[in-house]
PDB file of C-alpha atoms in Angstrom:
ATOM      1  CA  MET A 286      -7.953 -28.074  19.173  1.00 38.00           C
ATOM      2  CA  ASN A 287     -10.666 -25.172  19.770  1.00 45.00           C
ATOM      3  CA  SER A 288     -12.737 -24.040  17.006  1.00 47.00           C
ATOM      4  CA  LEU A 289     -12.586 -20.564  15.867  1.00 54.00           C
ATOM      5  CA  PHE A 290     -15.825 -19.775  17.455  1.00 49.00           C
ATOM      6  CA  THR A 291     -14.703 -20.997  20.819  1.00 51.00           C
ATOM      7  CA  ILE A 292     -11.630 -18.774  20.476  1.00 54.00           C
ATOM      8  CA  LEU A 293     -13.616 -15.712  19.649  1.00 55.00           C
ATOM      9  CA  LYS A 294     -15.941 -16.392  22.677  1.00 50.00           C
ATOM     10  CA  ASP A 295     -13.258 -16.974  24.981  1.00 52.00           C
ATOM     11  CA  ILE A 296     -10.551 -14.375  23.990  1.00 53.00           C
ATOM     12  CA  GLN A 297     -11.847 -11.571  26.397  1.00 49.00           C
ATOM     13  CA  ILE A 298     -11.974 -14.171  29.249  1.00 45.00           C
ATOM     14  CA  ASN A 299      -8.365 -15.345  28.781  1.00 54.00           C
ATOM     15  CA  VAL A 300      -6.752 -11.743  28.985  1.00 51.00           C
ATOM     16  CA  PRO A 301      -6.247 -10.524  32.572  1.00 55.00           C
ATOM     17  CA  GLN A 302      -7.949  -7.088  33.081  1.00 54.00           C
ATOM     18  CA  SER A 303      -4.667  -5.738  34.423  1.00 56.00           C
ATOM     19  CA  GLN A 304      -3.102  -6.226  31.043  1.00 79.00           C
ATOM     20  CA  LEU A 305      -3.626  -4.055  27.787  1.00 89.00           C
ATOM     21  CA  GLN A 306      -5.422  -6.016  25.132  1.00 92.00           C
ATOM     22  CA  HIS A 307      -6.143  -5.282  21.467  1.00 95.00           C
ATOM     23  CA  SER A 308      -7.318  -7.231  18.514  1.00 94.00           C
ATOM     24  CA  PHE A 309      -6.230  -6.485  15.014  1.00 96.00           C
ATOM     25  CA  VAL A 310      -8.002  -7.697  11.955  1.00 95.00           C
ATOM     26  CA  LEU A 311      -5.623  -7.987   8.839  1.00 95.00           C
ATOM     27  CA  CYS A 312      -7.537  -7.784   5.666  1.00 94.00           C
ATOM     28  CA  GLY A 313      -6.799  -6.919   1.947  1.00 93.00           C
ATOM     29  CA  GLN A 314      -6.375  -8.940  -1.423  1.00 92.00           C
ATOM     30  CA  THR A 315      -4.481 -12.086  -1.806  1.00 90.00           C
ATOM     31  CA  GLN A 316      -0.793 -12.151  -1.595  1.00 91.00           C
ATOM     32  CA  VAL A 317      -0.254  -8.524  -0.307  1.00 94.00           C
ATOM     33  CA  GLY A 318       1.650  -9.673   2.691  1.00 93.00           C
ATOM     34  CA  LYS A 319      -0.944 -10.299   5.483  1.00 93.00           C
ATOM     35  CA  SER A 320       0.815 -13.234   6.722  1.00 92.00           C
ATOM     36  CA  THR A 321       4.338 -12.029   6.389  1.00 94.00           C
ATOM     37  CA  ILE A 322       3.305  -8.884   8.586  1.00 96.00           C
ATOM     38  CA  VAL A 323       1.931 -11.162  11.420  1.00 94.00           C
ATOM     39  CA  SER A 324       5.085 -13.210  11.164  1.00 94.00           C
ATOM     40  CA  LYS A 325       7.301 -10.280  11.501  1.00 94.00           C
ATOM     41  CA  LEU A 326       5.596  -8.740  14.274  1.00 94.00           C
ATOM     42  CA  THR A 327       5.064 -12.092  16.369  1.00 93.00           C
ATOM     43  CA  SER A 328       8.205 -13.926  15.275  1.00 89.00           C
ATOM     44  CA  GLN A 329       5.772 -16.931  14.628  1.00 87.00           C
ATOM     45  CA  GLN A 330       5.574 -18.849  11.351  1.00 82.00           C
ATOM     46  CA  ILE A 331       2.232 -18.384   9.887  1.00 72.00           C
ATOM     47  CA  GLN A 332       0.921 -21.139   7.548  1.00 68.00           C
ATOM     48  CA  ASP A 333      -1.142 -20.130   4.493  1.00 62.00           C
ATOM     49  CA  GLN A 334      -4.809 -21.128   5.143  1.00 66.00           C
ATOM     50  CA  ALA A 335      -7.953 -20.276   3.633  1.00 67.00           C
ATOM     51  CA  GLY A 336     -10.614 -18.356   6.053  1.00 79.00           C
ATOM     52  CA  LEU A 337      -9.621 -16.640   9.337  1.00 84.00           C
ATOM     53  CA  ILE A 338      -6.173 -17.287  11.131  1.00 88.00           C
ATOM     54  CA  TYR A 339      -5.788 -16.424  14.682  1.00 90.00           C
ATOM     55  CA  THR A 340      -2.543 -15.669  16.437  1.00 91.00           C
ATOM     56  CA  GLN A 341      -1.813 -14.239  19.932  1.00 92.00           C
ATOM     57  CA  GLN A 342       1.095 -12.409  21.105  1.00 93.00           C
ATOM     58  CA  LYS A 343       2.303 -11.146  24.572  1.00 93.00           C
ATOM     59  CA  THR A 344       4.480  -8.146  24.488  1.00 92.00           C
ATOM     60  CA  ASN A 345       5.443  -4.927  26.253  1.00 92.00           C
ATOM     61  CA  ILE A 346       4.226  -1.564  25.116  1.00 91.00           C
ATOM     62  CA  ILE A 347       5.969   1.539  26.749  1.00 85.00           C
ATOM     63  CA  GLY A 348       6.123  -0.278  30.228  1.00 86.00           C
ATOM     64  CA  TYR A 349       2.796  -2.293  30.066  1.00 88.00           C
ATOM     65  CA  GLN A 350       2.142  -5.601  29.534  1.00 92.00           C
ATOM     66  CA  ALA A 351      -0.108  -6.451  26.413  1.00 93.00           C
ATOM     67  CA  VAL A 352      -2.000  -9.386  24.965  1.00 94.00           C
ATOM     68  CA  LEU A 353      -2.144  -8.685  21.168  1.00 95.00           C
ATOM     69  CA  GLN A 354      -4.614 -10.888  18.952  1.00 94.00           C
ATOM     70  CA  TYR A 355      -4.243 -10.886  15.277  1.00 95.00           C
ATOM     71  CA  PHE A 356      -7.276 -12.204  12.959  1.00 93.00           C
ATOM     72  CA  GLU A 357      -5.868 -12.655   9.389  1.00 92.00           C
ATOM     73  CA  ILE A 358      -8.607 -12.793   6.911  1.00 91.00           C
ATOM     74  CA  SER A 359      -7.623 -14.498   3.541  1.00 83.00           C
ATOM     75  CA  GLY A 360      -8.304 -12.261   0.324  1.00 77.00           C
ATOM     76  CA  GLN A 361     -11.222 -14.558  -0.588  1.00 79.00           C
ATOM     77  CA  ALA A 362     -13.132 -14.295   2.551  1.00 83.00           C
ATOM     78  CA  PHE A 363     -12.496 -10.643   2.847  1.00 84.00           C
ATOM     79  CA  LYS A 364     -16.511  -9.819   2.658  1.00 83.00           C
ATOM     80  CA  GLN A 365     -17.662 -12.944   4.443  1.00 85.00           C
ATOM     81  CA  LEU A 366     -15.488 -12.735   7.683  1.00 88.00           C
ATOM     82  CA  LEU A 367     -14.600  -9.177   7.753  1.00 90.00           C
ATOM     83  CA  THR A 368     -16.776  -8.422  10.952  1.00 90.00           C
ATOM     84  CA  LEU A 369     -16.705 -11.879  12.459  1.00 87.00           C
ATOM     85  CA  PRO A 370     -14.393 -11.121  15.403  1.00 85.00           C
ATOM     86  CA  LEU A 371     -15.957  -8.025  16.274  1.00 87.00           C
ATOM     87  CA  ASN A 372     -18.645  -7.904  19.123  1.00 84.00           C
ATOM     88  CA  LYS A 373     -19.842  -5.588  22.022  1.00 84.00           C
ATOM     89  CA  GLN A 374     -17.244  -6.756  24.176  1.00 82.00           C
ATOM     90  CA  SER A 375     -14.229  -6.184  22.145  1.00 83.00           C
ATOM     91  CA  TYR A 376     -15.118  -3.214  19.766  1.00 88.00           C
ATOM     92  CA  GLN A 377     -13.188  -0.629  21.928  1.00 90.00           C
ATOM     93  CA  GLN A 378      -9.974  -2.586  21.738  1.00 92.00           C
ATOM     94  CA  TYR A 379     -10.312  -3.342  18.163  1.00 93.00           C
ATOM     95  CA  SER A 380      -8.581  -2.062  14.787  1.00 96.00           C
ATOM     96  CA  TYR A 381      -8.445  -2.962  11.169  1.00 97.00           C
ATOM     97  CA  ILE A 382      -5.241  -3.269   9.359  1.00 97.00           C
ATOM     98  CA  LEU A 383      -5.981  -2.908   5.586  1.00 97.00           C
ATOM     99  CA  VAL A 384      -2.849  -4.194   3.787  1.00 97.00           C
ATOM    100  CA  ILE A 385      -2.048  -3.003   0.157  1.00 97.00           C
ATOM    101  CA  ASP A 386       0.792  -4.216  -1.932  1.00 96.00           C
ATOM    102  CA  LEU A 387       2.669  -0.878  -3.115  1.00 96.00           C
ATOM    103  CA  SER A 388       4.314  -2.711  -6.005  1.00 92.00           C
ATOM    104  CA  ASP A 389       1.345  -4.058  -7.673  1.00 91.00           C
ATOM    105  CA  ASN A 390      -0.602  -2.175 -10.280  1.00 90.00           C
ATOM    106  CA  PRO A 391       0.246   1.342  -9.002  1.00 90.00           C
ATOM    107  CA  HIS A 392      -2.106   3.018 -11.259  1.00 89.00           C
ATOM    108  CA  GLU A 393      -4.946   1.122  -9.687  1.00 93.00           C
ATOM    109  CA  ILE A 394      -3.788   1.276  -6.058  1.00 95.00           C
ATOM    110  CA  LEU A 395      -5.871   4.409  -5.033  1.00 96.00           C
ATOM    111  CA  ASN A 396      -9.142   3.126  -6.360  1.00 96.00           C
ATOM    112  CA  THR A 397      -8.342  -0.242  -4.631  1.00 95.00           C
ATOM    113  CA  CYS A 398      -7.637   1.139  -1.391  1.00 97.00           C
ATOM    114  CA  ASN A 399     -10.710   3.416  -1.578  1.00 97.00           C
ATOM    115  CA  SER A 400     -13.118   0.868  -2.175  1.00 96.00           C
ATOM    116  CA  GLU A 401     -11.918  -1.431   0.582  1.00 96.00           C
ATOM    117  CA  ILE A 402     -11.822   1.341   3.091  1.00 97.00           C
ATOM    118  CA  ARG A 403     -15.408   2.179   2.268  1.00 96.00           C
ATOM    119  CA  TYR A 404     -16.443  -1.331   2.593  1.00 96.00           C
ATOM    120  CA  ILE A 405     -14.734  -1.773   5.908  1.00 96.00           C
ATOM    121  CA  LYS A 406     -16.377   1.348   7.311  1.00 96.00           C
ATOM    122  CA  GLU A 407     -19.962   0.272   6.157  1.00 95.00           C
ATOM    123  CA  GLU A 408     -19.736  -3.128   7.432  1.00 95.00           C
ATOM    124  CA  THR A 409     -18.385  -2.162  10.799  1.00 94.00           C
ATOM    125  CA  GLU A 410     -21.024   0.463  11.292  1.00 94.00           C
ATOM    126  CA  LYS A 411     -23.585  -1.828  10.467  1.00 94.00           C
ATOM    127  CA  LYS A 412     -22.205  -4.622  12.711  1.00 93.00           C
ATOM    128  CA  LEU A 413     -21.925  -2.293  15.705  1.00 94.00           C
ATOM    129  CA  GLN A 414     -25.448  -0.997  15.304  1.00 93.00           C
ATOM    130  CA  GLN A 415     -26.445  -4.630  15.391  1.00 92.00           C
ATOM    131  CA  SER A 416     -24.229  -5.418  18.499  1.00 91.00           C
ATOM    132  CA  ILE A 417     -24.640  -2.546  20.973  1.00 93.00           C
ATOM    133  CA  ASP A 418     -27.439  -0.578  22.118  1.00 94.00           C
ATOM    134  CA  VAL A 419     -28.549   2.699  20.556  1.00 94.00           C
ATOM    135  CA  ASP A 420     -27.214   4.852  23.625  1.00 95.00           C
ATOM    136  CA  THR A 421     -23.943   3.299  23.572  1.00 94.00           C
ATOM    137  CA  PHE A 422     -23.618   3.675  19.620  1.00 94.00           C
ATOM    138  CA  LYS A 423     -24.633   7.307  20.049  1.00 94.00           C
ATOM    139  CA  GLN A 424     -21.945   7.908  22.644  1.00 94.00           C
ATOM    140  CA  LEU A 425     -19.387   6.133  20.508  1.00 94.00           C
ATOM    141  CA  GLU A 426     -20.231   8.421  17.514  1.00 94.00           C
ATOM    142  CA  LEU A 427     -20.009  11.592  19.771  1.00 95.00           C
ATOM    143  CA  ASN A 428     -16.478  10.621  20.975  1.00 94.00           C
ATOM    144  CA  ILE A 429     -15.204  10.192  17.474  1.00 94.00           C
ATOM    145  CA  TYR A 430     -16.832  13.566  16.171  1.00 94.00           C
ATOM    146  CA  ASP A 431     -15.427  15.277  19.191  1.00 94.00           C
ATOM    147  CA  LYS A 432     -11.893  14.266  18.213  1.00 93.00           C
ATOM    148  CA  ILE A 433     -12.507  15.061  14.415  1.00 96.00           C
ATOM    149  CA  MET A 434     -14.084  18.514  15.286  1.00 95.00           C
ATOM    150  CA  MET A 435     -10.770  19.541  16.778  1.00 94.00           C
ATOM    151  CA  HIS A 436      -8.958  19.232  13.491  1.00 96.00           C
ATOM    152  CA  HIS A 437      -9.205  22.333  10.987  1.00 94.00           C
ATOM    153  CA  ASP A 438     -10.040  19.668   8.191  1.00 96.00           C
ATOM    154  CA  LYS A 439     -13.112  18.615  10.030  1.00 95.00           C
ATOM    155  CA  ASN A 440     -15.528  19.075   7.289  1.00 94.00           C
ATOM    156  CA  ARG A 441     -13.535  16.914   4.932  1.00 95.00           C
ATOM    157  CA  ILE A 442     -12.959  13.775   7.478  1.00 96.00           C
ATOM    158  CA  ILE A 443     -15.428  10.948   7.337  1.00 95.00           C
ATOM    159  CA  PRO A 444     -15.422   9.140  10.733  1.00 93.00           C
ATOM    160  CA  SER A 445     -14.458   5.510  11.138  1.00 94.00           C
ATOM    161  CA  TYR A 446     -16.329   3.708  14.010  1.00 94.00           C
ATOM    162  CA  VAL A 447     -13.514   1.170  14.226  1.00 95.00           C
ATOM    163  CA  PRO A 448      -9.971   2.376  13.681  1.00 96.00           C
ATOM    164  CA  ILE A 449      -8.393   1.553  10.328  1.00 98.00           C
ATOM    165  CA  ILE A 450      -4.554   1.237   9.682  1.00 98.00           C
ATOM    166  CA  ILE A 451      -3.619   1.297   6.259  1.00 98.00           C
ATOM    167  CA  VAL A 452      -0.211  -0.788   5.699  1.00 98.00           C
ATOM    168  CA  GLY A 453       1.444  -0.228   2.232  1.00 97.00           C
ATOM    169  CA  TRP A 454       3.631  -3.200   2.175  1.00 97.00           C
ATOM    170  CA  LYS A 455       6.505  -4.285  -0.052  1.00 97.00           C
ATOM    171  CA  TYR A 456       7.837  -0.612   0.079  1.00 97.00           C
ATOM    172  CA  ASP A 457      11.215  -1.926  -1.057  1.00 96.00           C
ATOM    173  CA  LEU A 458      10.033  -2.932  -4.405  1.00 96.00           C
ATOM    174  CA  PHE A 459       7.729   0.118  -4.551  1.00 96.00           C
ATOM    175  CA  SER A 460      10.900   2.446  -4.155  1.00 94.00           C
ATOM    176  CA  LYS A 461      13.051   0.373  -6.453  1.00 94.00           C
ATOM    177  CA  ASN A 462      10.735   0.041  -9.329  1.00 92.00           C
ATOM    178  CA  LEU A 463       8.930   3.271  -9.542  1.00 93.00           C
ATOM    179  CA  ASP A 464      10.393   6.684 -10.342  1.00 92.00           C
ATOM    180  CA  GLN A 465      10.373   9.522  -7.721  1.00 93.00           C
ATOM    181  CA  GLU A 466       7.544  11.378  -9.404  1.00 92.00           C
ATOM    182  CA  SER A 467       5.196   8.484  -9.371  1.00 92.00           C
ATOM    183  CA  ARG A 468       6.101   7.565  -5.904  1.00 94.00           C
ATOM    184  CA  LYS A 469       5.360  11.281  -4.894  1.00 94.00           C
ATOM    185  CA  TRP A 470       1.991  11.223  -6.347  1.00 95.00           C
ATOM    186  CA  ILE A 471       0.880   7.735  -5.243  1.00 96.00           C
ATOM    187  CA  THR A 472       1.967   8.509  -1.718  1.00 96.00           C
ATOM    188  CA  ARG A 473       0.038  11.799  -1.756  1.00 96.00           C
ATOM    189  CA  GLY A 474      -2.969  10.130  -3.047  1.00 96.00           C
ATOM    190  CA  LEU A 475      -2.741   7.389  -0.022  1.00 97.00           C
ATOM    191  CA  ARG A 476      -2.352  10.307   2.247  1.00 97.00           C
ATOM    192  CA  TYR A 477      -5.349  11.985   1.073  1.00 97.00           C
ATOM    193  CA  LEU A 478      -7.297   8.618   1.357  1.00 97.00           C
ATOM    194  CA  ALA A 479      -6.145   7.909   4.912  1.00 98.00           C
ATOM    195  CA  HIS A 480      -6.564  11.549   6.180  1.00 98.00           C
ATOM    196  CA  THR A 481     -10.111  11.893   4.935  1.00 97.00           C
ATOM    197  CA  ASN A 482     -11.244   8.598   6.137  1.00 97.00           C
ATOM    198  CA  ASN A 483      -9.805   8.946   9.486  1.00 97.00           C
ATOM    199  CA  CYS A 484      -7.226   6.262   9.119  1.00 97.00           C
ATOM    200  CA  SER A 485      -3.524   5.784  10.199  1.00 98.00           C
ATOM    201  CA  LEU A 486      -1.023   5.237   7.406  1.00 98.00           C
ATOM    202  CA  VAL A 487       2.198   3.419   7.426  1.00 98.00           C
ATOM    203  CA  PHE A 488       4.650   1.898   4.863  1.00 98.00           C
ATOM    204  CA  GLY A 489       6.862  -1.273   5.430  1.00 97.00           C
ATOM    205  CA  SER A 490       8.754  -4.204   3.933  1.00 97.00           C
ATOM    206  CA  ASN A 491      10.186  -7.588   4.900  1.00 94.00           C
ATOM    207  CA  GLN A 492      13.447  -5.695   5.518  1.00 94.00           C
ATOM    208  CA  ASP A 493      12.182  -2.721   7.658  1.00 95.00           C
ATOM    209  CA  TYR A 494       8.739  -3.043   9.416  1.00 95.00           C
ATOM    210  CA  GLN A 495       9.588  -1.105  12.628  1.00 96.00           C
ATOM    211  CA  LEU A 496       7.284   1.821  11.742  1.00 97.00           C
ATOM    212  CA  VAL A 497       4.455  -0.620  11.442  1.00 97.00           C
ATOM    213  CA  ARG A 498       5.070  -1.980  14.873  1.00 96.00           C
ATOM    214  CA  GLN A 499       5.189   1.446  16.216  1.00 95.00           C
ATOM    215  CA  THR A 500       1.866   2.392  14.504  1.00 96.00           C
ATOM    216  CA  LEU A 501       0.083  -0.752  15.936  1.00 96.00           C
ATOM    217  CA  GLN A 502       1.426   0.163  19.547  1.00 95.00           C
ATOM    218  CA  TYR A 503       0.146   3.594  18.980  1.00 95.00           C
ATOM    219  CA  HIS A 504      -3.369   2.181  18.390  1.00 95.00           C
ATOM    220  CA  VAL A 505      -2.834  -0.108  21.544  1.00 95.00           C
ATOM    221  CA  LYS A 506      -1.614   2.625  24.007  1.00 92.00           C
ATOM    222  CA  PRO A 507      -1.847   6.002  22.365  1.00 88.00           C
ATOM    223  CA  SER A 508       0.942   8.426  23.003  1.00 85.00           C
ATOM    224  CA  ALA A 509       2.529  11.293  20.928  1.00 89.00           C
ATOM    225  CA  SER A 510       1.261  11.230  17.345  1.00 93.00           C
ATOM    226  CA  ILE A 511       3.613   9.932  14.656  1.00 95.00           C
ATOM    227  CA  TYR A 512       4.097  12.339  11.523  1.00 96.00           C
ATOM    228  CA  GLN A 513       6.955  11.097   9.103  1.00 94.00           C
ATOM    229  CA  HIS A 514       5.601  12.220   5.770  1.00 93.00           C
ATOM    230  CA  ASP A 515       8.824  12.388   3.433  1.00 92.00           C
ATOM    231  CA  HIS A 516       7.435  11.120   0.112  1.00 89.00           C
ATOM    232  CA  LEU A 517      10.847   9.549  -0.574  1.00 88.00           C
ATOM    233  CA  LYS A 518      11.013   7.563   2.572  1.00 92.00           C
ATOM    234  CA  GLN A 519       8.816   5.094   4.391  1.00 95.00           C
ATOM    235  CA  LEU A 520       5.628   7.039   5.732  1.00 95.00           C
ATOM    236  CA  CYS A 521       4.239   6.712   9.111  1.00 97.00           C
ATOM    237  CA  ILE A 522       1.130   9.224   9.820  1.00 97.00           C
ATOM    238  CA  THR A 523      -1.166   8.267  12.702  1.00 97.00           C
ATOM    239  CA  GLN A 524      -4.748   9.230  12.258  1.00 95.00           C
ATOM    240  CA  LEU A 525      -5.615  12.995  12.403  1.00 96.00           C
ATOM    241  CA  SER A 526      -2.087  13.944  12.282  1.00 96.00           C
ATOM    242  CA  ASP A 527      -2.007  15.015   8.538  1.00 97.00           C
ATOM    243  CA  SER A 528      -3.575  17.906   6.959  1.00 96.00           C
ATOM    244  CA  ILE A 529      -4.997  18.775   3.496  1.00 95.00           C
ATOM    245  CA  GLU A 530      -2.623  21.741   3.234  1.00 94.00           C
ATOM    246  CA  ASN A 531       0.504  19.637   3.788  1.00 95.00           C
ATOM    247  CA  ILE A 532      -0.710  16.973   1.538  1.00 95.00           C
ATOM    248  CA  ASN A 533      -0.608  19.257  -1.497  1.00 89.00           C
ATOM    249  CA  LEU A 534      -3.787  18.306  -3.766  1.00 91.00           C
ATOM    250  CA  PRO A 535      -3.703  18.198  -7.548  1.00 91.00           C
ATOM    251  CA  PRO A 536      -4.073  21.725  -8.986  1.00 84.00           C
ATOM    252  CA  SER A 537      -7.329  21.063 -10.813  1.00 71.00           C
ATOM    253  CA  GLY A 538     -10.547  19.235 -10.675  1.00 71.00           C
ATOM    254  CA  SER A 539     -13.372  19.005  -7.965  1.00 78.00           C
ATOM    255  CA  ASN A 540     -12.400  15.164  -7.044  1.00 90.00           C
ATOM    256  CA  PRO A 541      -9.039  15.162  -5.655  1.00 94.00           C
ATOM    257  CA  LEU A 542      -9.001  11.358  -6.018  1.00 94.00           C
ATOM    258  CA  ASP A 543      -9.792  11.651  -9.768  1.00 94.00           C
ATOM    259  CA  GLY A 544      -6.893  14.241 -10.014  1.00 94.00           C
ATOM    260  CA  PHE A 545      -4.625  11.919  -8.216  1.00 94.00           C
ATOM    261  CA  ASN A 546      -5.512   9.084 -10.481  1.00 94.00           C
ATOM    262  CA  LYS A 547      -4.933  11.005 -13.550  1.00 92.00           C
ATOM    263  CA  ILE A 548      -1.658  12.397 -12.685  1.00 93.00           C
ATOM    264  CA  ILE A 549      -0.439   8.961 -11.626  1.00 93.00           C
ATOM    265  CA  LYS A 550      -1.606   7.325 -14.775  1.00 92.00           C
ATOM    266  CA  ASP A 551      -0.085  10.020 -16.939  1.00 91.00           C
ATOM    267  CA  GLN A 552       3.207   9.994 -15.170  1.00 90.00           C
ATOM    268  CA  ILE A 553       3.453   6.040 -15.317  1.00 86.00           C
ATOM    269  CA  VAL A 554       2.559   6.165 -18.993  1.00 84.00           C
ATOM    270  CA  ALA A 555       5.339   8.818 -19.695  1.00 83.00           C
ATOM    271  CA  VAL A 556       8.005   6.841 -17.915  1.00 80.00           C
ATOM    272  CA  VAL A 557       6.945   3.786 -19.835  1.00 72.00           C
ATOM    273  CA  ASN A 558       7.207   5.545 -23.117  1.00 75.00           C
ATOM    274  CA  ASN A 559      10.487   7.252 -22.133  1.00 72.00           C
ATOM    275  CA  GLN A 560      11.913   3.900 -21.327  1.00 69.00           C
ATOM    276  CA  LYS A 561      10.719   2.533 -24.700  1.00 67.00           C
ATOM    277  CA  LYS A 562      12.584   5.281 -26.489  1.00 70.00           C
ATOM    278  CA  LYS A 563      15.675   4.764 -24.601  1.00 68.00           C
ATOM    279  CA  LYS A 564      15.414   1.132 -25.427  1.00 64.00           C
ATOM    280  CA  GLN A 565      14.962   1.958 -29.156  1.00 65.00           C
ATOM    281  CA  SER A 566      17.963   4.366 -29.112  1.00 61.00           C
ATOM    282  CA  LYS A 567      20.086   1.668 -27.353  1.00 58.00           C
ATOM    283  CA  ILE A 568      19.234  -0.697 -29.903  1.00 55.00           C
ATOM    284  CA  THR A 569      20.262   1.838 -32.744  1.00 60.00           C
ATOM    285  CA  GLU A 570      23.564   2.461 -31.030  1.00 57.00           C
ATOM    286  CA  GLU A 571      24.373  -1.286 -30.636  1.00 60.00           C
ATOM    287  CA  ASP A 572      23.535  -1.820 -34.537  1.00 60.00           C
ATOM    288  CA  TRP A 573      25.569   1.126 -35.276  1.00 52.00           C
ATOM    289  CA  ASN A 574      28.457  -0.334 -33.422  1.00 59.00           C
ATOM    290  CA  ASN A 575      28.444  -3.234 -35.717  1.00 57.00           C
ATOM    291  CA  TYR A 576      29.522  -0.876 -38.418  1.00 52.00           C
ATOM    292  CA  LYS A 577      32.756   0.770 -37.264  1.00 52.00           C
ATOM    293  CA  GLU A 578      34.989   2.698 -39.826  1.00 59.00           C
ATOM    294  CA  GLU A 579      37.209  -0.308 -40.641  1.00 61.00           C
ATOM    295  CA  LYS A 580      34.177  -2.526 -41.288  1.00 58.00           C
ATOM    296  CA  ILE A 581      32.656   0.188 -43.528  1.00 58.00           C
ATOM    297  CA  ASP A 582      35.998   0.811 -45.404  1.00 64.00           C
ATOM    298  CA  ARG A 583      36.027  -3.067 -46.146  1.00 66.00           C
ATOM    299  CA  LEU A 584      32.639  -2.963 -47.391  1.00 62.00           C
ATOM    300  CA  ILE A 585      33.381  -0.007 -49.868  1.00 64.00           C
ATOM    301  CA  LYS A 586      36.500  -1.730 -51.083  1.00 68.00           C
ATOM    302  CA  GLN A 587      34.613  -4.954 -51.607  1.00 70.00           C
ATOM    303  CA  TYR A 588      31.930  -3.103 -53.617  1.00 64.00           C
ATOM    304  CA  GLU A 589      34.588  -1.256 -55.724  1.00 69.00           C
ATOM    305  CA  PHE A 590      36.199  -4.726 -56.459  1.00 71.00           C
ATOM    306  CA  GLN A 591      32.987  -6.319 -57.534  1.00 72.00           C
ATOM    307  CA  GLN A 592      32.263  -3.068 -59.793  1.00 69.00           C
ATOM    308  CA  LYS A 593      35.762  -3.561 -61.590  1.00 71.00           C
ATOM    309  CA  GLN A 594      35.157  -7.108 -61.981  1.00 72.00           C
ATOM    310  CA  THR A 595      31.799  -6.471 -63.730  1.00 66.00           C
ATOM    311  CA  THR A 596      33.273  -3.945 -66.016  1.00 66.00           C
ATOM    312  CA  LYS A 597      35.985  -6.184 -67.196  1.00 64.00           C
ATOM    313  CA  GLN A 598      33.443  -9.067 -67.864  1.00 62.00           C
ATOM    314  CA  GLU A 599      31.457  -6.533 -69.922  1.00 57.00           C
ATOM    315  CA  GLU A 600      34.607  -5.457 -71.993  1.00 57.00           C
ATOM    316  CA  SER A 601      35.528  -9.075 -72.560  1.00 58.00           C
ATOM    317  CA  VAL A 602      32.044  -9.773 -74.110  1.00 51.00           C
ATOM    318  CA  LEU A 603      32.328  -6.676 -76.504  1.00 50.00           C
ATOM    319  CA  ILE A 604      35.727  -7.969 -77.814  1.00 51.00           C
TER     320      ILE A 604
END
């Protein structure tokens, strides 16, 4: 069995130049669904392991034969192994997949996503500066800025030297467990983060992951941009397809991310409080049902009988 370092050294040699090739590095916290996504996309059973897991897939993308390579980084090894597969031969056919669990800690999801995007961007820029010569890096930078400068939000978009695809996983639980208003603001916040960081954004689940597949294929062989932005459905927005105007930022505050976080937390707290009130109201109604009219009448008659008995006893004592 070849070591991981042998695989990393030889992957470019083993892929014929006539075929499309692309490497995806899946990262994110533990238990967010990285292995499940690779299993769904490749139809291969991925065993849970620590460190870095390598999987290869041969497929067809809009008429082209393609070899796709998936490097899955376990949550614990996020920082140690993030840029290990990135090298000067592969960086042009390379993307990160940042997987986030839409159903877990919704009030923290934007901050978590933001910090992980920033870390990926900082580390990949550092690795590329070390791996390729200065002129090549400058040309890469110019190519990225040329694309961004064509967008009317150019002054608000921070470039990413290696494409990042944000995959919001477990959308089924997200849709089931959160109210529409909370989902709307979380989705807008994620759109804002993706757009201003030059990332793609897509939602998926075990039951419906075709949009994730389409987004990855777009990064392998770019064609028409994908822009599905209905807040009550699964999103699929490829990089530079969105706009600040369409996202609809929070009404106040200089930092939109803070604004999104405040609205999301306030909305979730309001929903929880409302559920508590409904629960308390429901308990009161259930308790009241235990005292229907016939039960109340019986209690009254019992009380009147006891009063009469007490009166008779008092009269007998007096006599």
